[in-house]
Amino acid sequence: GAVVSQHPSWVICKSGTSVKIECRSLDFQATTMFWYRQFPKQSLMLMATSNEGSKATYEQGVEKDKFLINHASLTLSTLTVTSAHPEDSSFYICSARAWPPDNEQFFGPGTRLTVL
Amino acid sequence: AQSVTQPDIHITVSEGASLELRCNYSYGATPYLFWYVQSPGQGLQLLLKYFSGDTLVQGIKGFEAEFKRSQSSFNLRKPSVHWSDAAEYFCAVGAQRGSSNTGKLIFGQGTTLQVKP
């Protein structure tokens, strides 16, 4: 099956620093990647949709300048949390969609971000 | 409005017992339906999906789900639960392929499954 990787799997940073999370589709080309945020014991909240070569589309309420998304190639999307604060601490999950043939998303293992 | 509802936040079953997790959806078009499982601190693994055809879908790990259009439901079942099935389960709905869509999925709130020995 299609494999999506994320790096790093966990990161701890100081408040005010920026953190970059990578999402890679390892064995297929992903025309679209999605970034989710998940709080403990809660469902996934879609943050943004990124299409290769174009600007990301952010969901309502998500700060574009705080969460920078770049989808520079068909196998790589990055999420940069700028000037991170403790409230940005969360579990971030990416997924990738290969289109065609269908609408299935393949999920990465997630990145645990802790901001001190 | 498009939505997915998983009525049961937490379910506890005994090992070897049968399991049914409920999922109801509200979607304007013909939906593409998924069940995912998430172990603690992990990403999501696809259990099964429904696109069209036979409304009873077989998935991995002995799971199956039945699409009932008249009830807007896509319930997940397993005849005999194993301790390793303890996890979080998410139902999701998306647009059918061929539609003009962004590929977004709408997720339910999740159901936590606990398995008693």
PDB file of C-alpha atoms in Angstrom:
ATOM      1  CA  GLY A   1       0.000   0.000   0.000  1.00  0.00           C
ATOM      2  CA  ALA A   2       0.894   3.648  -0.280  1.00  0.00           C
ATOM      3  CA  VAL A   3       3.219   4.909   2.422  1.00  0.00           C
ATOM      4  CA  VAL A   4       3.406   8.395   3.872  1.00  0.00           C
ATOM      5  CA  SER A   5       6.177   9.403   6.223  1.00  0.00           C
ATOM      6  CA  GLN A   6       6.512  12.353   8.566  1.00  0.00           C
ATOM      7  CA  HIS A   7       9.608  13.838  10.065  1.00  0.00           C
ATOM      8  CA  PRO A   8      10.254  14.393  12.834  1.00  0.00           C
ATOM      9  CA  SER A   9       8.009  12.062  14.785  1.00  0.00           C
ATOM     10  CA  TRP A  10       8.311  14.283  17.818  1.00  0.00           C
ATOM     11  CA  VAL A  11       9.854  17.661  18.522  1.00  0.00           C
ATOM     12  CA  ILE A  12      10.290  19.865  21.573  1.00  0.00           C
ATOM     13  CA  CYS A  13      11.058  23.518  21.079  1.00  0.00           C
ATOM     14  CA  LYS A  14      11.201  26.753  22.997  1.00  0.00           C
ATOM     15  CA  SER A  15       8.484  29.342  22.734  1.00  0.00           C
ATOM     16  CA  GLY A  16       9.135  31.785  19.915  1.00  0.00           C
ATOM     17  CA  THR A  17      11.052  29.416  17.683  1.00  0.00           C
ATOM     18  CA  SER A  18       9.872  27.960  14.379  1.00  0.00           C
ATOM     19  CA  VAL A  19       9.456  24.288  13.662  1.00  0.00           C
ATOM     20  CA  LYS A  20       9.262  22.556  10.293  1.00  0.00           C
ATOM     21  CA  ILE A  21       7.476  19.256   9.790  1.00  0.00           C
ATOM     22  CA  GLU A  22       7.949  17.257   6.609  1.00  0.00           C
ATOM     23  CA  CYS A  23       5.412  14.972   4.981  1.00  0.00           C
ATOM     24  CA  ARG A  24       6.548  12.668   2.203  1.00  0.00           C
ATOM     25  CA  SER A  25       4.732  10.209  -0.026  1.00  0.00           C
ATOM     26  CA  LEU A  26       7.267   7.439  -0.443  1.00  0.00           C
ATOM     27  CA  ASP A  27       5.922   5.330  -3.270  1.00  0.00           C
ATOM     28  CA  PHE A  28       3.412   7.463  -5.098  1.00  0.00           C
ATOM     29  CA  GLN A  29       2.944  10.980  -6.337  1.00  0.00           C
ATOM     30  CA  ALA A  30       0.619  13.035  -4.204  1.00  0.00           C
ATOM     31  CA  THR A  31      -1.186  15.773  -6.058  1.00  0.00           C
ATOM     32  CA  THR A  32      -2.848  16.867  -2.855  1.00  0.00           C
ATOM     33  CA  MET A  33      -1.707  16.738   0.741  1.00  0.00           C
ATOM     34  CA  PHE A  34      -3.679  17.594   3.837  1.00  0.00           C
ATOM     35  CA  TRP A  35      -2.560  18.790   7.236  1.00  0.00           C
ATOM     36  CA  TYR A  36      -4.536  17.968  10.333  1.00  0.00           C
ATOM     37  CA  ARG A  37      -4.242  18.850  13.962  1.00  0.00           C
ATOM     38  CA  GLN A  38      -5.433  16.543  16.679  1.00  0.00           C
ATOM     39  CA  PHE A  39      -5.896  17.357  20.349  1.00  0.00           C
ATOM     40  CA  PRO A  40      -5.897  14.572  22.939  1.00  0.00           C
ATOM     41  CA  LYS A  41      -9.000  12.411  22.816  1.00  0.00           C
ATOM     42  CA  GLN A  42     -10.396  14.404  19.936  1.00  0.00           C
ATOM     43  CA  SER A  43     -10.956  13.971  16.248  1.00  0.00           C
ATOM     44  CA  LEU A  44      -8.801  15.305  13.448  1.00  0.00           C
ATOM     45  CA  MET A  45      -9.217  18.942  12.558  1.00  0.00           C
ATOM     46  CA  LEU A  46      -8.317  19.812   8.996  1.00  0.00           C
ATOM     47  CA  MET A  47      -5.979  22.781   8.931  1.00  0.00           C
ATOM     48  CA  ALA A  48      -5.228  23.146   5.252  1.00  0.00           C
ATOM     49  CA  THR A  49      -5.144  21.511   1.854  1.00  0.00           C
ATOM     50  CA  SER A  50      -2.047  21.844  -0.258  1.00  0.00           C
ATOM     51  CA  ASN A  51      -1.824  21.157  -3.944  1.00  0.00           C
ATOM     52  CA  GLU A  52       1.527  20.733  -5.629  1.00  0.00           C
ATOM     53  CA  GLY A  53       2.780  23.959  -7.122  1.00  0.00           C
ATOM     54  CA  SER A  54       0.056  26.183  -5.732  1.00  0.00           C
ATOM     55  CA  LYS A  55      -0.790  27.993  -2.536  1.00  0.00           C
ATOM     56  CA  ALA A  56      -2.393  26.077   0.270  1.00  0.00           C
ATOM     57  CA  THR A  57      -6.049  26.501   1.081  1.00  0.00           C
ATOM     58  CA  TYR A  58      -6.575  27.082   4.773  1.00  0.00           C
ATOM     59  CA  GLU A  59      -9.640  26.198   6.771  1.00  0.00           C
ATOM     60  CA  GLN A  60     -11.542  28.907   8.510  1.00  0.00           C
ATOM     61  CA  GLY A  61      -9.884  29.986  11.718  1.00  0.00           C
ATOM     62  CA  VAL A  62      -6.433  28.686  10.842  1.00  0.00           C
ATOM     63  CA  GLU A  63      -3.770  31.397  10.782  1.00  0.00           C
ATOM     64  CA  LYS A  64      -1.959  31.366   7.470  1.00  0.00           C
ATOM     65  CA  ASP A  65       1.015  33.290   8.830  1.00  0.00           C
ATOM     66  CA  LYS A  66       1.333  30.970  11.802  1.00  0.00           C
ATOM     67  CA  PHE A  67       1.145  27.727   9.875  1.00  0.00           C
ATOM     68  CA  LEU A  68       3.100  27.992   6.643  1.00  0.00           C
ATOM     69  CA  ILE A  69       2.542  25.193   4.167  1.00  0.00           C
ATOM     70  CA  ASN A  70       4.656  24.475   1.131  1.00  0.00           C
ATOM     71  CA  HIS A  71       4.016  21.711  -1.405  1.00  0.00           C
ATOM     72  CA  ALA A  72       7.022  22.095  -3.655  1.00  0.00           C
ATOM     73  CA  SER A  73       6.986  18.655  -5.233  1.00  0.00           C
ATOM     74  CA  LEU A  74       4.649  15.746  -5.820  1.00  0.00           C
ATOM     75  CA  THR A  75       6.181  13.852  -2.921  1.00  0.00           C
ATOM     76  CA  LEU A  76       6.879  16.507  -0.303  1.00  0.00           C
ATOM     77  CA  SER A  77       4.836  18.979   1.698  1.00  0.00           C
ATOM     78  CA  THR A  78       6.088  20.915   4.692  1.00  0.00           C
ATOM     79  CA  LEU A  79       4.301  22.586   7.570  1.00  0.00           C
ATOM     80  CA  THR A  80       6.195  25.290   9.413  1.00  0.00           C
ATOM     81  CA  VAL A  81       4.847  26.459  12.739  1.00  0.00           C
ATOM     82  CA  THR A  82       6.228  29.970  13.079  1.00  0.00           C
ATOM     83  CA  SER A  83       6.924  31.635  16.411  1.00  0.00           C
ATOM     84  CA  ALA A  84       5.527  28.644  18.209  1.00  0.00           C
ATOM     85  CA  HIS A  85       3.789  29.065  21.553  1.00  0.00           C
ATOM     86  CA  PRO A  86       2.637  26.492  24.108  1.00  0.00           C
ATOM     87  CA  GLU A  87      -0.892  26.568  22.709  1.00  0.00           C
ATOM     88  CA  ASP A  88       0.506  25.250  19.411  1.00  0.00           C
ATOM     89  CA  SER A  89       1.500  22.043  21.168  1.00  0.00           C
ATOM     90  CA  SER A  90      -0.441  19.272  19.503  1.00  0.00           C
ATOM     91  CA  PHE A  91      -0.295  16.173  17.337  1.00  0.00           C
ATOM     92  CA  TYR A  92       0.035  17.089  13.671  1.00  0.00           C
ATOM     93  CA  ILE A  93      -0.875  14.533  11.023  1.00  0.00           C
ATOM     94  CA  CYS A  94      -0.494  14.793   7.287  1.00  0.00           C
ATOM     95  CA  SER A  95      -2.163  12.775   4.598  1.00  0.00           C
ATOM     96  CA  ALA A  96      -1.622  12.445   0.899  1.00  0.00           C
ATOM     97  CA  ARG A  97      -4.003  11.750  -1.924  1.00  0.00           C
ATOM     98  CA  ALA A  98      -3.076  10.222  -5.239  1.00  0.00           C
ATOM     99  CA  TRP A  99      -5.465  11.366  -7.931  1.00  0.00           C
ATOM    100  CA  PRO A 100      -6.461   9.421  -9.936  1.00  0.00           C
ATOM    101  CA  PRO A 101      -7.690   6.904  -9.268  1.00  0.00           C
ATOM    102  CA  ASP A 102      -9.767   7.768  -6.243  1.00  0.00           C
ATOM    103  CA  ASN A 103     -10.291   9.917  -3.235  1.00  0.00           C
ATOM    104  CA  GLU A 104      -8.523   7.834  -0.614  1.00  0.00           C
ATOM    105  CA  GLN A 105      -6.121   9.598   1.713  1.00  0.00           C
ATOM    106  CA  PHE A 106      -3.035   7.883   3.082  1.00  0.00           C
ATOM    107  CA  PHE A 107      -1.966   9.100   6.493  1.00  0.00           C
ATOM    108  CA  GLY A 108       1.419   9.722   7.972  1.00  0.00           C
ATOM    109  CA  PRO A 109       2.310   8.551  11.483  1.00  0.00           C
ATOM    110  CA  GLY A 110       1.997  12.032  12.966  1.00  0.00           C
ATOM    111  CA  THR A 111       4.328  14.497  14.669  1.00  0.00           C
ATOM    112  CA  ARG A 112       4.044  15.364  18.335  1.00  0.00           C
ATOM    113  CA  LEU A 113       4.969  19.007  18.887  1.00  0.00           C
ATOM    114  CA  THR A 114       5.626  20.275  22.397  1.00  0.00           C
ATOM    115  CA  VAL A 115       6.359  23.962  22.860  1.00  0.00           C
ATOM    116  CA  LEU A 116       7.899  24.896  26.191  1.00  0.00           C
TER     117      LEU A 116
ATOM    118  CA  ALA B   1     -24.583  20.671   6.226  1.00  0.00           C
ATOM    119  CA  GLN B   2     -22.152  17.832   5.752  1.00  0.00           C
ATOM    120  CA  SER B   3     -21.374  15.934   8.910  1.00  0.00           C
ATOM    121  CA  VAL B   4     -20.467  12.592  10.387  1.00  0.00           C
ATOM    122  CA  THR B   5     -21.776  11.422  13.728  1.00  0.00           C
ATOM    123  CA  GLN B   6     -20.399   8.602  15.795  1.00  0.00           C
ATOM    124  CA  PRO B   7     -22.945   8.359  18.613  1.00  0.00           C
ATOM    125  CA  ASP B   8     -20.796   6.241  20.893  1.00  0.00           C
ATOM    126  CA  ILE B   9     -17.810   8.056  22.358  1.00  0.00           C
ATOM    127  CA  HIS B  10     -16.606   5.053  24.319  1.00  0.00           C
ATOM    128  CA  ILE B  11     -17.426   1.356  24.012  1.00  0.00           C
ATOM    129  CA  THR B  12     -16.208  -1.525  26.142  1.00  0.00           C
ATOM    130  CA  VAL B  13     -16.556  -5.110  24.996  1.00  0.00           C
ATOM    131  CA  SER B  14     -15.204  -8.394  26.244  1.00  0.00           C
ATOM    132  CA  GLU B  15     -12.585 -10.186  24.220  1.00  0.00           C
ATOM    133  CA  GLY B  16     -14.291 -12.616  21.864  1.00  0.00           C
ATOM    134  CA  ALA B  17     -17.546 -10.706  21.848  1.00  0.00           C
ATOM    135  CA  SER B  18     -18.997  -9.113  18.759  1.00  0.00           C
ATOM    136  CA  LEU B  19     -18.636  -5.423  18.031  1.00  0.00           C
ATOM    137  CA  GLU B  20     -20.627  -2.799  16.195  1.00  0.00           C
ATOM    138  CA  LEU B  21     -19.543   0.824  15.945  1.00  0.00           C
ATOM    139  CA  ARG B  22     -22.115   3.216  14.617  1.00  0.00           C
ATOM    140  CA  CYS B  23     -21.633   5.936  12.029  1.00  0.00           C
ATOM    141  CA  ASN B  24     -24.259   8.228  10.589  1.00  0.00           C
ATOM    142  CA  TYR B  25     -23.571  10.812   7.951  1.00  0.00           C
ATOM    143  CA  SER B  26     -25.197  13.778   6.323  1.00  0.00           C
ATOM    144  CA  TYR B  27     -23.898  14.429   2.839  1.00  0.00           C
ATOM    145  CA  GLY B  28     -25.463  16.101  -0.160  1.00  0.00           C
ATOM    146  CA  ALA B  29     -24.002  13.884  -2.836  1.00  0.00           C
ATOM    147  CA  THR B  30     -23.264  10.178  -3.085  1.00  0.00           C
ATOM    148  CA  PRO B  31     -20.645   9.659  -0.408  1.00  0.00           C
ATOM    149  CA  TYR B  32     -17.342   7.872  -0.335  1.00  0.00           C
ATOM    150  CA  LEU B  33     -17.142   6.290   3.129  1.00  0.00           C
ATOM    151  CA  PHE B  34     -14.199   5.197   5.217  1.00  0.00           C
ATOM    152  CA  TRP B  35     -13.358   3.644   8.545  1.00  0.00           C
ATOM    153  CA  TYR B  36      -9.945   4.332  10.045  1.00  0.00           C
ATOM    154  CA  VAL B  37      -8.297   3.032  13.198  1.00  0.00           C
ATOM    155  CA  GLN B  38      -5.760   4.926  15.287  1.00  0.00           C
ATOM    156  CA  SER B  39      -3.575   3.473  17.997  1.00  0.00           C
ATOM    157  CA  PRO B  40      -2.262   5.872  20.667  1.00  0.00           C
ATOM    158  CA  GLY B  41       0.335   8.268  19.298  1.00  0.00           C
ATOM    159  CA  GLN B  42       0.013   6.890  15.789  1.00  0.00           C
ATOM    160  CA  GLY B  43      -1.418   7.959  12.475  1.00  0.00           C
ATOM    161  CA  LEU B  44      -4.559   6.553  10.925  1.00  0.00           C
ATOM    162  CA  GLN B  45      -4.801   3.180   9.254  1.00  0.00           C
ATOM    163  CA  LEU B  46      -7.537   2.468   6.743  1.00  0.00           C
ATOM    164  CA  LEU B  47      -9.754  -0.439   7.750  1.00  0.00           C
ATOM    165  CA  LEU B  48     -12.108  -0.345   4.794  1.00  0.00           C
ATOM    166  CA  LYS B  49     -13.831   1.938   2.347  1.00  0.00           C
ATOM    167  CA  TYR B  50     -17.039   2.034   0.359  1.00  0.00           C
ATOM    168  CA  PHE B  51     -17.327   3.582  -3.039  1.00  0.00           C
ATOM    169  CA  SER B  52     -20.066   1.663  -4.839  1.00  0.00           C
ATOM    170  CA  GLY B  53     -21.379  -1.815  -5.493  1.00  0.00           C
ATOM    171  CA  ASP B  54     -21.928  -4.374  -2.771  1.00  0.00           C
ATOM    172  CA  THR B  55     -23.090  -2.535   0.309  1.00  0.00           C
ATOM    173  CA  LEU B  56     -21.323  -4.979   2.625  1.00  0.00           C
ATOM    174  CA  VAL B  57     -17.640  -4.184   2.561  1.00  0.00           C
ATOM    175  CA  GLN B  58     -14.872  -6.378   3.897  1.00  0.00           C
ATOM    176  CA  GLY B  59     -11.794  -4.826   5.386  1.00  0.00           C
ATOM    177  CA  ILE B  60      -8.592  -5.733   7.108  1.00  0.00           C
ATOM    178  CA  LYS B  61      -8.285  -7.384  10.522  1.00  0.00           C
ATOM    179  CA  GLY B  62     -11.647  -9.130  10.143  1.00  0.00           C
ATOM    180  CA  PHE B  63     -13.716  -5.946  10.052  1.00  0.00           C
ATOM    181  CA  GLU B  64     -16.679  -5.315   7.812  1.00  0.00           C
ATOM    182  CA  ALA B  65     -19.090  -2.445   7.324  1.00  0.00           C
ATOM    183  CA  GLU B  66     -22.502  -2.107   5.766  1.00  0.00           C
ATOM    184  CA  PHE B  67     -23.651   0.919   3.827  1.00  0.00           C
ATOM    185  CA  LYS B  68     -27.335   1.650   4.308  1.00  0.00           C
ATOM    186  CA  ARG B  69     -28.377   4.552   2.154  1.00  0.00           C
ATOM    187  CA  SER B  70     -31.899   4.729   3.578  1.00  0.00           C
ATOM    188  CA  GLN B  71     -30.502   5.148   7.081  1.00  0.00           C
ATOM    189  CA  SER B  72     -27.461   7.232   6.092  1.00  0.00           C
ATOM    190  CA  SER B  73     -25.358   4.809   8.056  1.00  0.00           C
ATOM    191  CA  PHE B  74     -22.073   2.988   7.638  1.00  0.00           C
ATOM    192  CA  ASN B  75     -21.679   0.840  10.733  1.00  0.00           C
ATOM    193  CA  LEU B  76     -18.511  -1.116  11.430  1.00  0.00           C
ATOM    194  CA  ARG B  77     -18.702  -4.671  12.712  1.00  0.00           C
ATOM    195  CA  LYS B  78     -16.455  -7.453  13.849  1.00  0.00           C
ATOM    196  CA  PRO B  79     -17.745 -10.873  14.946  1.00  0.00           C
ATOM    197  CA  SER B  80     -15.071 -11.529  17.558  1.00  0.00           C
ATOM    198  CA  VAL B  81     -12.976  -8.792  19.100  1.00  0.00           C
ATOM    199  CA  HIS B  82      -9.323  -9.287  20.021  1.00  0.00           C
ATOM    200  CA  TRP B  83      -7.476  -7.383  22.728  1.00  0.00           C
ATOM    201  CA  SER B  84      -5.317  -5.807  20.014  1.00  0.00           C
ATOM    202  CA  ASP B  85      -8.412  -4.125  18.565  1.00  0.00           C
ATOM    203  CA  ALA B  86      -8.449  -1.633  21.436  1.00  0.00           C
ATOM    204  CA  ALA B  87      -7.942   1.736  19.731  1.00  0.00           C
ATOM    205  CA  GLU B  88      -9.715   4.826  18.458  1.00  0.00           C
ATOM    206  CA  TYR B  89     -11.978   4.370  15.457  1.00  0.00           C
ATOM    207  CA  PHE B  90     -12.947   7.130  13.061  1.00  0.00           C
ATOM    208  CA  CYS B  91     -15.620   7.162  10.409  1.00  0.00           C
ATOM    209  CA  ALA B  92     -15.113   9.596   7.537  1.00  0.00           C
ATOM    210  CA  VAL B  93     -16.991  10.713   4.450  1.00  0.00           C
ATOM    211  CA  GLY B  94     -15.767  12.334   1.266  1.00  0.00           C
ATOM    212  CA  ALA B  95     -16.889  13.138  -2.220  1.00  0.00           C
ATOM    213  CA  GLN B  96     -17.013  10.491  -4.891  1.00  0.00           C
ATOM    214  CA  ARG B  97     -14.298  10.475  -7.505  1.00  0.00           C
ATOM    215  CA  GLY B  98     -15.156  12.249 -10.685  1.00  0.00           C
ATOM    216  CA  SER B  99     -16.871  15.020  -8.774  1.00  0.00           C
ATOM    217  CA  SER B 100     -15.480  18.464  -8.631  1.00  0.00           C
ATOM    218  CA  ASN B 101     -14.049  18.191  -5.169  1.00  0.00           C
ATOM    219  CA  THR B 102     -11.048  19.061  -3.070  1.00  0.00           C
ATOM    220  CA  GLY B 103     -10.589  15.578  -1.694  1.00  0.00           C
ATOM    221  CA  LYS B 104     -11.463  16.694   1.817  1.00  0.00           C
ATOM    222  CA  LEU B 105     -12.713  14.173   4.288  1.00  0.00           C
ATOM    223  CA  ILE B 106     -15.125  14.903   7.087  1.00  0.00           C
ATOM    224  CA  PHE B 107     -14.369  12.903  10.212  1.00  0.00           C
ATOM    225  CA  GLY B 108     -16.617  11.790  13.004  1.00  0.00           C
ATOM    226  CA  GLN B 109     -15.696  12.449  16.602  1.00  0.00           C
ATOM    227  CA  GLY B 110     -14.257   9.002  17.040  1.00  0.00           C
ATOM    228  CA  THR B 111     -15.150   6.011  19.202  1.00  0.00           C
ATOM    229  CA  THR B 112     -12.735   4.657  21.769  1.00  0.00           C
ATOM    230  CA  LEU B 113     -12.849   0.895  21.984  1.00  0.00           C
ATOM    231  CA  GLN B 114     -11.763  -0.788  25.174  1.00  0.00           C
ATOM    232  CA  VAL B 115     -11.463  -4.569  25.268  1.00  0.00           C
ATOM    233  CA  LYS B 116     -11.873  -6.432  28.529  1.00  0.00           C
ATOM    234  CA  PRO B 117      -9.942  -9.666  29.001  1.00  0.00           C
TER     235      PRO B 117
END
